[in-house]
Amino acid sequence: MSEGGPRGPLSPTLSPQEAEELARRYGLELVGQRPGLLAYVRDVWRHRHLMWAMAKGDFVATHQDNYLGLLWSILNPILLGVAYYLIFGVLIGTRGGIENFVAFLTIGLFTYIPVAAALTGGSKSVLRKSSMIRSLRFPRVLLPITTVLSQFVASLPAFMILLLIALISKEPPSLTWLLFPVALLVVLVVSLGMAMLTARIVNAVRDTANLVPLLVRLLRYVSGVFFSVDAALARMGDPEPWVAALLQYQPVAVLLTLVRETLMQEYPVRGETWAVAGGWAVGLFVVGFVVFWRGEGTYGRS
Amino acid sequence: MAAPEPPTTSVAGPAEDRIPTVIASDVSITYRIYGSGRAVDDDDEMGVLKRVLQRSTQNVGVREVKAVKNVSLVAYEGESIGLVGRNGSGKSTLLRSIAGLVPPTGGRLWLRGKAALLGVNAVLLPNLSGRDNIWIGAQALGLTPKEVRARFDEIVDFADLGEFIGLPMKSYSSGMAARLRFAISTAVVPDILVVDEALATGDAQFRERAQDRIAEIRGAAGTVFMVSHNPGTIVKMCDRALWLDDGELVMDGPAGPVVDAYTAKYGRPRKKPGKGKPAPEDPPEKP
């Protein structure tokens, strides 16, 4: 056929110039153009209702496949907390000098769970929803965002339990507890940034999807979920300054410290932690959003 | 092959007073397929080790498939355009681009207004109920929650799902899912409606209602693209047809002659495939 069947009379072949001229005359829009950054932000805002509907859909879809349903979002972290306590509190003993190890461990664990879920789910959000990309038009950044939002909502019961655990383990309620939800918001913003960033990377180079579980595991073990990073550094003697800085100030370690400082008496709230965490939140969110936006128009192609 | 018929007046008025809705200039669409690797050449001469190595890595790598090659066309308001072609000729891929969902990799494509795709594969969220899918689908088409609420009953009525509206979409029969998708996609009158074999699954009664709705959209100066493997449907519902073969646009003209030419070539008494082209089921050549 390539040797040329008869062309119908209706569509004499236009030269690219003529096509462009025709499109301009009648105000047609070029497809696949990445919108400007501001226009993109406006577009996301215009789709905010869709964003909630999608996040809700994600949430419902992940919690409907079993009898206990939503109850699992409470049961799961509690069971996991018990397991971790048995392993790290009793069996291995990573308690170090921590007074309230139960609160320390559960805060670390329950804060890390949504961050890890954001990395795992967010990085695959675009690939997993490719059928949706191929049937509906919306700013694609909604995919990593809604994935993180729904997982965060699923973590809300666990955050409530944290307050309960803090009370039971005799942490005196104080005004700094009011910062607890703010700290969680910072956790959310960092998670969003990481999800958008990894979503673009994994979409561009599929093979990196295999590194995400490794990254998640690595972060779980170096971020001080079940041990104190400071104490570990002290035990290491005098590590190189950059090693110490890396371990203390990488985003996940800072987030865990941030949340612990709002609830635990032995970790007083420090401006430094908030400044670093805030910096990571703003930085990762902005970089993640811009990086994802720059790939708009390439998603769903394969 | 049929000689081009003289244009009928209804479809080919002077181009000047018709408003184009889709302009494609030299559009090519290439997509990547992962894990498809290269063809293995099994050679008895090869050492065992080499053969094992090659077998185990044969699924490694990416292949690029050119699904649409250098297609140029202009579609106008009020036109209803049918696409014919064998399986794998690039019809669905081209339609996804025309719906503004998957941007072309080469050439340029312009659209006027809002496009909606209606396809058999356009699964929304299979785990969610029809009700949730209406909310998400309608909002993705640009409706505000208020507008969705206002049209919700109308969408549900058109889909005619009864109590299934509250059940997850994965429990639907293909006809039910098609009805729901059609109802959502046409909740807003799109400027460009792209129908990818979605009507094939419905029953006769639904097809009739769907045809009325499509006529309505054309009446509202929309452009309709549709794929159907039933030549009769194309002739009946379209005034213009495109014939795609192996990603190339081979014929573009009034529906009747194009469909005739297509069925003459690939009609029921199946003739041998065109020279030099792989059968559509064949894996694509490595570029």
XYZ file of C-alpha atoms in Angstrom:
589
model
C 0.000 0.000 0.000
C 2.875 2.279 0.652
C 3.379 2.675 -3.057
C 0.317 4.864 -2.876
C -3.307 3.965 -3.225
C -5.522 6.671 -4.561
C -5.840 9.564 -2.193
C -9.304 10.783 -1.659
C -10.179 14.160 -3.041
C -11.214 15.537 0.349
C -7.860 15.952 1.902
C -5.257 17.252 -0.445
C -2.009 16.823 1.417
C -1.104 19.953 3.255
C 2.441 21.040 3.576
C 3.543 21.562 7.196
C 3.442 25.318 6.608
C -0.094 25.209 5.261
C -1.189 23.018 8.168
C 0.283 25.439 10.652
C -1.330 28.373 8.926
C -4.714 26.634 8.904
C -4.398 25.735 12.574
C -3.566 29.296 13.458
C -6.403 30.766 11.437
C -9.005 28.681 13.244
C -7.338 28.686 16.638
C -6.501 24.999 16.984
C -4.252 23.869 19.785
C -1.091 21.893 19.235
C -1.183 18.510 21.007
C 1.631 17.288 23.198
C 2.901 20.709 24.008
C 4.014 20.930 27.574
C 2.013 23.741 29.158
C 3.939 26.524 30.865
C 4.696 25.923 34.524
C 2.121 28.451 35.702
C -0.519 27.172 33.310
C 0.211 23.679 34.586
C -0.252 24.728 38.193
C -3.548 26.375 37.231
C -4.568 23.210 35.440
C -3.846 21.140 38.546
C -5.891 23.564 40.615
C -8.774 23.318 38.184
C -8.667 19.547 38.603
C -8.568 19.598 42.391
C -11.990 17.966 42.696
C -10.889 15.201 40.379
C -7.787 14.841 42.533
C -9.905 14.126 45.603
C -12.181 11.773 43.743
C -9.155 9.836 42.460
C -7.492 9.719 45.874
C -10.731 8.481 47.387
C -10.998 5.896 44.633
C -7.473 4.680 45.281
C -8.206 4.473 48.965
C -11.430 2.561 48.552
C -9.909 0.230 45.990
C -7.052 -0.773 48.264
C -9.256 -1.349 51.288
C -12.222 -3.217 49.913
C -10.705 -6.550 49.064
C -10.999 -8.080 52.504
C -13.569 -8.508 55.237
C -12.070 -6.196 57.797
C -11.382 -3.532 55.180
C -10.532 -0.240 56.772
C -9.888 -1.850 60.128
C -6.626 -3.134 58.684
C -5.240 0.382 58.467
C -5.394 0.347 62.300
C -4.551 -3.299 62.899
C -1.615 -3.422 60.539
C 0.559 -0.725 62.142
C -0.228 -2.027 65.625
C 0.798 -5.570 64.709
C 3.865 -4.277 62.934
C 4.708 -2.155 65.972
C 4.493 -5.211 68.229
C 6.701 -7.191 65.851
C 9.276 -4.446 65.694
C 9.221 -4.076 69.454
C 9.844 -7.775 69.919
C 12.679 -7.767 67.388
C 14.442 -4.535 68.150
C 13.361 -3.833 71.707
C 13.632 -7.325 73.146
C 15.586 -9.575 70.829
C 18.325 -7.351 69.467
C 18.084 -4.443 71.820
C 18.673 -1.291 69.831
C 17.197 0.753 72.636
C 20.476 2.488 73.462
C 19.828 5.240 75.964
C 16.277 5.934 74.857
C 13.915 6.246 77.824
C 10.582 5.809 76.094
C 11.512 3.234 73.483
C 7.923 2.241 72.725
C 7.009 5.791 71.701
C 10.338 6.204 69.902
C 9.866 3.044 67.872
C 6.198 3.493 67.010
C 6.656 7.115 65.982
C 9.563 6.127 63.788
C 7.691 3.203 62.279
C 4.330 4.895 61.728
C 5.992 7.934 60.193
C 8.153 5.832 57.952
C 5.292 3.676 56.637
C 3.588 6.443 54.594
C 6.962 7.729 53.363
C 7.908 4.266 52.142
C 4.467 3.805 50.609
C 4.853 7.127 48.811
C 8.147 6.003 47.316
C 6.885 2.567 46.338
C 3.451 3.611 45.098
C 4.415 7.011 43.748
C 7.261 5.711 41.637
C 4.946 3.275 39.875
C 1.891 5.513 39.809
C 2.270 6.558 36.185
C 3.022 3.091 34.855
C 0.256 1.443 36.822
C -2.377 3.881 35.661
C -1.439 3.835 32.014
C -4.921 2.681 31.005
C -6.323 5.743 32.703
C -3.801 7.960 30.950
C -4.901 6.484 27.666
C -8.547 7.183 28.263
C -8.784 10.422 30.227
C -7.225 13.812 29.964
C -5.954 15.441 33.121
C -2.635 16.802 34.362
C -0.622 13.635 34.903
C 0.965 14.904 38.094
C -2.340 14.002 39.740
C -1.272 10.351 39.570
C 1.666 10.491 42.007
C -0.158 13.089 44.084
C -3.329 11.062 44.528
C -1.338 7.912 45.289
C 0.450 9.680 48.128
C -2.702 11.394 49.375
C -4.657 8.166 49.598
C -1.834 6.417 51.424
C -1.535 9.313 53.793
C -5.242 9.222 54.539
C -4.840 5.501 55.188
C -2.175 6.378 57.755
C -4.366 8.801 59.705
C -5.647 6.106 62.104
C -2.050 5.119 62.828
C -1.235 8.744 63.640
C -4.144 8.819 66.081
C -2.776 5.676 67.684
C 0.554 7.440 68.098
C -1.106 10.038 70.311
C -2.645 7.236 72.324
C 0.672 5.432 72.676
C 2.364 8.645 73.740
C -0.272 9.126 76.447
C -0.121 5.527 77.627
C 3.667 5.570 77.754
C 3.361 8.583 80.063
C 4.498 11.376 77.794
C 3.059 14.481 79.389
C 0.766 16.318 76.941
C 2.164 19.727 76.202
C 1.718 22.615 73.832
C 4.272 21.117 71.441
C 1.722 18.377 70.718
C -0.049 21.032 68.677
C 2.920 20.856 66.301
C 2.269 17.139 65.705
C -0.214 17.686 62.830
C 2.088 20.338 61.362
C 4.980 17.883 61.423
C 2.789 15.320 59.659
C 2.028 17.923 57.018
C 5.764 18.324 56.457
C 6.021 14.543 56.117
C 3.250 14.675 53.519
C 4.924 17.421 51.500
C 8.280 15.581 51.478
C 6.489 12.393 50.407
C 4.764 14.215 47.566
C 8.078 15.587 46.366
C 9.747 12.180 46.427
C 6.806 10.519 44.677
C 6.730 13.051 41.816
C 10.483 12.839 41.380
C 10.648 9.040 41.316
C 7.520 8.767 39.135
C 9.227 10.697 36.355
C 12.504 8.806 36.726
C 10.861 5.381 36.719
C 8.690 6.351 33.753
C 11.721 7.447 31.773
C 14.001 4.569 32.739
C 11.912 1.550 33.724
C 14.806 -0.361 35.145
C 15.108 2.065 38.027
C 11.838 0.629 39.369
C 13.931 -2.274 40.599
C 16.035 0.045 42.708
C 13.095 1.556 44.565
C 12.559 -1.385 46.956
C 16.282 -1.285 47.701
C 16.092 2.421 48.457
C 13.055 1.909 50.685
C 14.813 -0.822 52.656
C 18.021 1.156 52.917
C 16.186 4.188 54.235
C 14.342 2.029 56.757
C 17.636 0.814 58.204
C 19.698 3.996 58.177
C 17.096 6.586 59.129
C 16.794 5.634 62.770
C 13.385 3.999 62.730
C 14.372 1.689 65.585
C 17.606 3.197 66.866
C 18.903 6.648 67.612
C 21.087 7.999 64.827
C 22.902 10.267 67.287
C 23.722 7.371 69.563
C 24.887 5.292 66.615
C 27.184 8.106 65.500
C 28.612 8.378 68.989
C 29.267 4.651 68.990
C 31.080 4.922 65.672
C 33.659 7.118 67.344
C 34.307 10.197 65.301
C 33.035 9.541 61.811
C 33.880 11.895 58.985
C 31.785 15.055 59.295
C 30.051 14.392 55.970
C 29.020 10.932 57.076
C 27.527 12.318 60.250
C 25.770 15.121 58.388
C 24.420 12.702 55.795
C 23.014 10.330 58.389
C 21.499 13.071 60.498
C 20.180 15.411 57.854
C 18.953 13.158 55.062
C 15.245 13.854 54.613
C 13.793 10.736 56.209
C 15.986 10.900 59.319
C 15.027 14.539 59.767
C 11.333 13.734 59.394
C 11.458 11.071 62.089
C 13.258 13.413 64.448
C 10.777 16.156 63.625
C 7.769 14.077 64.593
C 9.471 12.683 67.706
C 10.270 16.192 68.897
C 6.607 17.134 68.898
C 5.489 14.234 71.108
C 8.447 13.079 73.188
C 9.740 14.925 76.202
C 13.273 13.615 75.836
C 13.499 15.224 72.387
C 12.762 18.922 72.834
C 11.585 20.860 69.794
C 14.551 22.439 68.042
C 14.450 25.186 65.457
C 17.232 23.495 63.528
C 15.190 20.357 62.898
C 12.261 22.414 61.660
C 14.460 24.521 59.413
C 16.102 21.482 57.807
C 12.830 19.580 57.465
C 11.089 22.640 56.034
C 13.955 23.073 53.601
C 13.664 19.476 52.436
C 9.893 19.792 52.125
C 9.965 22.928 49.996
C 13.002 21.811 48.024
C 11.806 18.295 47.225
C 8.279 19.427 46.455
C 9.370 22.163 44.067
C 12.047 20.032 42.396
C 9.685 17.043 42.188
C 6.888 19.103 40.668
C 9.124 20.816 38.123
C 10.833 17.565 37.157
C 7.480 15.857 36.685
C 6.055 18.805 34.756
C 8.978 18.736 32.362
C 8.000 15.214 31.375
C 4.345 16.100 30.743
C 3.446 15.021 27.253
C 5.628 11.923 27.437
C 3.535 9.911 29.896
C 1.518 6.998 28.649
C 3.376 6.678 25.415
C 4.610 3.170 25.911
C -8.669 -0.458 -6.517
C -11.566 1.912 -6.967
C -10.812 5.174 -8.635
C -11.518 8.198 -6.457
C -15.104 9.226 -6.829
C -15.964 12.792 -7.552
C -16.627 14.474 -4.219
C -20.211 14.655 -3.145
C -21.360 18.119 -2.293
C -22.438 17.316 1.247
C -18.962 16.461 2.445
C -16.731 18.506 0.260
C -17.956 22.026 0.272
C -15.295 24.625 -0.298
C -12.781 24.209 2.510
C -12.938 27.905 3.290
C -16.293 27.976 5.050
C -15.749 24.834 7.085
C -13.998 24.962 10.402
C -11.254 22.384 10.928
C -11.271 20.542 14.256
C -8.343 18.199 13.725
C -5.264 18.936 11.653
C -2.603 16.269 11.428
C 0.585 17.061 9.618
C 2.937 14.176 8.997
C 1.981 12.519 12.279
C 3.966 9.474 13.342
C 3.521 7.550 16.560
C 6.192 5.255 17.851
C 5.848 3.360 21.044
C 8.211 1.371 23.113
C 7.577 -2.206 24.064
C 9.560 -3.497 26.977
C 10.775 -7.007 27.448
C 10.204 -7.868 23.817
C 13.869 -8.102 23.092
C 15.196 -9.319 19.800
C 14.426 -12.288 17.688
C 16.465 -15.326 18.683
C 18.276 -17.072 15.938
C 18.426 -20.632 17.059
C 21.427 -22.135 15.415
C 22.559 -25.695 15.929
C 26.098 -24.653 15.316
C 26.020 -22.437 18.372
C 27.643 -23.668 21.557
C 25.361 -24.668 24.404
C 26.542 -21.873 26.648
C 25.962 -19.271 24.012
C 22.507 -20.591 23.311
C 21.520 -20.573 26.974
C 22.817 -17.056 27.326
C 20.883 -15.885 24.338
C 17.697 -17.584 25.439
C 17.849 -16.116 28.898
C 18.385 -12.611 27.668
C 16.018 -12.711 24.748
C 13.390 -10.803 26.656
C 15.762 -8.060 27.632
C 15.569 -4.743 25.938
C 13.145 -2.451 24.267
C 11.648 -2.512 20.830
C 10.259 0.487 19.115
C 7.169 -0.024 17.046
C 6.048 2.509 14.493
C 2.301 2.271 14.811
C 1.393 5.299 12.730
C 3.515 6.569 9.880
C 3.346 10.049 8.391
C -0.380 10.545 8.457
C -1.740 13.905 7.298
C -5.385 14.819 7.405
C -7.825 17.598 8.137
C -11.189 16.928 9.772
C -13.982 19.471 9.888
C -16.883 20.317 12.139
C -19.940 18.158 11.616
C -17.998 15.412 9.906
C -18.294 11.803 10.882
C -15.199 9.888 9.926
C -14.808 6.135 9.981
C -11.487 4.338 10.176
C -11.004 1.018 8.468
C -7.995 -1.216 8.434
C -6.886 -4.611 9.585
C -6.000 -5.409 13.170
C -2.780 -3.725 14.142
C -2.899 -1.146 11.381
C -2.621 1.719 13.849
C -6.255 2.808 14.046
C -6.548 2.828 17.810
C -3.172 4.441 18.267
C -4.062 7.240 15.877
C -7.393 7.743 17.618
C -5.726 8.061 21.017
C -3.633 10.842 19.630
C -6.645 12.520 18.066
C -8.316 12.371 21.465
C -5.311 14.263 22.798
C -4.277 11.443 25.121
C -1.044 10.146 23.678
C 0.930 12.850 21.919
C 2.467 11.947 18.553
C 6.194 11.262 18.469
C 6.678 12.850 15.067
C 4.920 15.509 13.063
C 2.335 17.820 14.509
C -1.273 17.517 15.499
C -3.691 20.346 16.227
C -7.070 20.041 17.903
C -9.898 22.451 18.344
C -11.864 22.163 21.557
C -12.448 19.277 23.899
C -11.982 15.679 22.844
C -13.374 12.547 24.455
C -12.306 8.997 23.795
C -14.671 6.129 24.011
C -12.936 2.829 23.682
C -13.281 -0.799 24.604
C -10.038 -0.626 26.473
C -10.782 2.620 28.217
C -11.091 0.998 31.583
C -11.590 3.549 34.233
C -11.053 2.064 37.667
C -12.227 -1.552 37.691
C -12.201 -1.756 41.478
C -14.593 1.133 41.889
C -18.324 1.203 41.533
C -20.045 2.613 38.498
C -21.056 5.555 40.638
C -17.441 6.373 41.580
C -16.380 5.957 37.986
C -18.992 8.440 36.861
C -17.616 10.949 39.333
C -14.033 10.473 38.230
C -14.755 10.193 34.520
C -17.075 13.158 34.354
C -14.705 15.348 36.323
C -11.835 14.332 34.088
C -13.941 15.600 31.195
C -13.943 18.975 32.891
C -17.208 18.984 34.792
C -17.316 20.606 38.209
C -18.784 18.569 41.085
C -21.922 20.692 40.834
C -22.333 19.905 37.153
C -21.718 16.217 37.779
C -24.443 16.220 40.406
C -26.801 17.929 37.991
C -26.204 15.369 35.250
C -25.661 12.344 37.402
C -29.149 10.896 37.019
C -29.095 11.443 33.295
C -25.808 9.529 33.004
C -27.138 6.704 35.167
C -30.328 6.543 33.109
C -28.467 6.365 29.845
C -26.129 3.657 31.149
C -29.198 1.734 32.308
C -27.325 -0.430 34.788
C -29.963 -0.880 37.464
C -28.486 -1.916 40.780
C -25.111 -2.603 39.200
C -24.352 1.097 39.401
C -23.242 0.524 42.999
C -21.065 -2.500 42.246
C -17.405 -2.487 41.185
C -16.928 -2.086 37.462
C -14.960 -5.324 37.254
C -18.220 -7.167 37.890
C -19.812 -5.683 34.763
C -20.351 -7.510 31.530
C -18.561 -5.954 28.590
C -21.815 -4.546 27.283
C -22.631 -2.911 30.604
C -19.174 -1.401 30.840
C -19.514 -0.099 27.300
C -22.825 1.548 28.133
C -21.378 3.217 31.184
C -18.339 4.464 29.316
C -20.510 5.794 26.551
C -22.778 7.551 29.008
C -19.828 9.189 30.765
C -17.991 10.188 27.609
C -21.017 11.865 26.132
C -22.151 13.537 29.339
C -20.522 16.641 27.998
C -20.977 17.196 24.296
C -17.366 16.940 23.175
C -16.106 18.881 20.183
C -14.339 15.760 19.043
C -15.746 12.367 19.918
C -13.535 9.390 19.273
C -15.302 6.035 19.315
C -12.992 3.042 19.290
C -15.140 -0.014 18.639
C -17.091 0.805 21.754
C -20.409 0.243 20.058
C -19.613 -3.292 19.035
C -20.285 -4.722 22.482
C -23.685 -3.199 23.197
C -27.006 -4.829 22.383
C -29.182 -3.630 19.536
C -31.234 -1.311 21.679
C -28.168 0.373 23.111
C -26.574 0.710 19.698
C -29.616 2.562 18.526
C -29.549 4.986 21.420
C -25.817 5.434 20.939
C -26.321 6.252 17.280
C -28.902 8.872 18.213
C -26.476 10.394 20.678
C -23.715 10.463 18.078
C -26.038 12.141 15.599
C -26.798 14.697 18.286
C -23.110 15.426 18.762
C -22.612 15.864 15.050
C -25.618 18.142 14.999
C -23.928 20.254 17.655
C -21.083 20.768 15.194
C -18.879 18.117 16.716
C -16.578 15.831 14.785
C -16.917 12.103 15.288
C -14.217 9.548 14.578
C -15.042 5.913 14.815
C -13.468 2.526 14.313
C -15.603 -0.401 13.411
C -14.832 -3.729 11.862
C -18.273 -3.802 10.409
C -18.094 -2.035 7.026
C -21.857 -1.572 7.112
C -21.662 0.532 10.255
C -19.076 2.824 8.716
C -21.086 3.327 5.547
C -24.245 3.918 7.526
C -22.863 6.285 10.145
C -19.986 8.068 8.463
C -19.724 10.378 5.516
C -15.995 10.033 5.209
C -13.599 7.176 5.750
C -9.883 6.699 6.264
C -8.139 3.492 5.399
C -5.052 2.751 7.418
C -2.735 -0.037 6.494
C 0.409 -0.859 8.412
C 0.320 2.606 9.969
C -0.013 4.438 6.692
C -3.006 6.319 5.432
C -3.710 4.719 2.085
C -7.068 6.203 1.267
C -9.141 9.101 2.455
C -12.471 9.930 0.905
C -16.243 9.476 0.984
C -17.164 6.497 3.118
C -18.742 4.366 0.403
C -15.848 4.174 -2.053
C -13.200 3.818 0.652
C -15.030 0.975 2.346
C -15.637 -0.646 -1.039
C -11.964 -0.471 -1.871
C -11.054 -1.879 1.528
C -13.474 -4.795 1.340
C -12.381 -5.462 -2.233
C -8.872 -5.983 -0.952
C -9.520 -7.676 2.376
C -13.062 -8.833 1.836
C -14.563 -12.102 3.039
C -12.961 -14.417 0.494
C -9.715 -13.628 2.192
C -7.015 -12.932 -0.338
C -3.352 -13.322 0.214
C -1.884 -10.543 2.326
C -0.364 -7.585 0.527
C 3.130 -8.099 -0.716
C 6.048 -7.381 1.562
C 3.955 -6.627 4.604
C 3.962 -8.759 7.706
C 0.615 -10.177 8.726
C -0.704 -8.053 11.589
C -0.230 -10.845 14.113
C 3.442 -11.065 13.319
C 5.796 -9.506 15.816
C 7.070 -6.225 14.448
C 10.506 -6.108 12.966
C 13.260 -4.748 15.065
C 13.956 -1.259 13.794
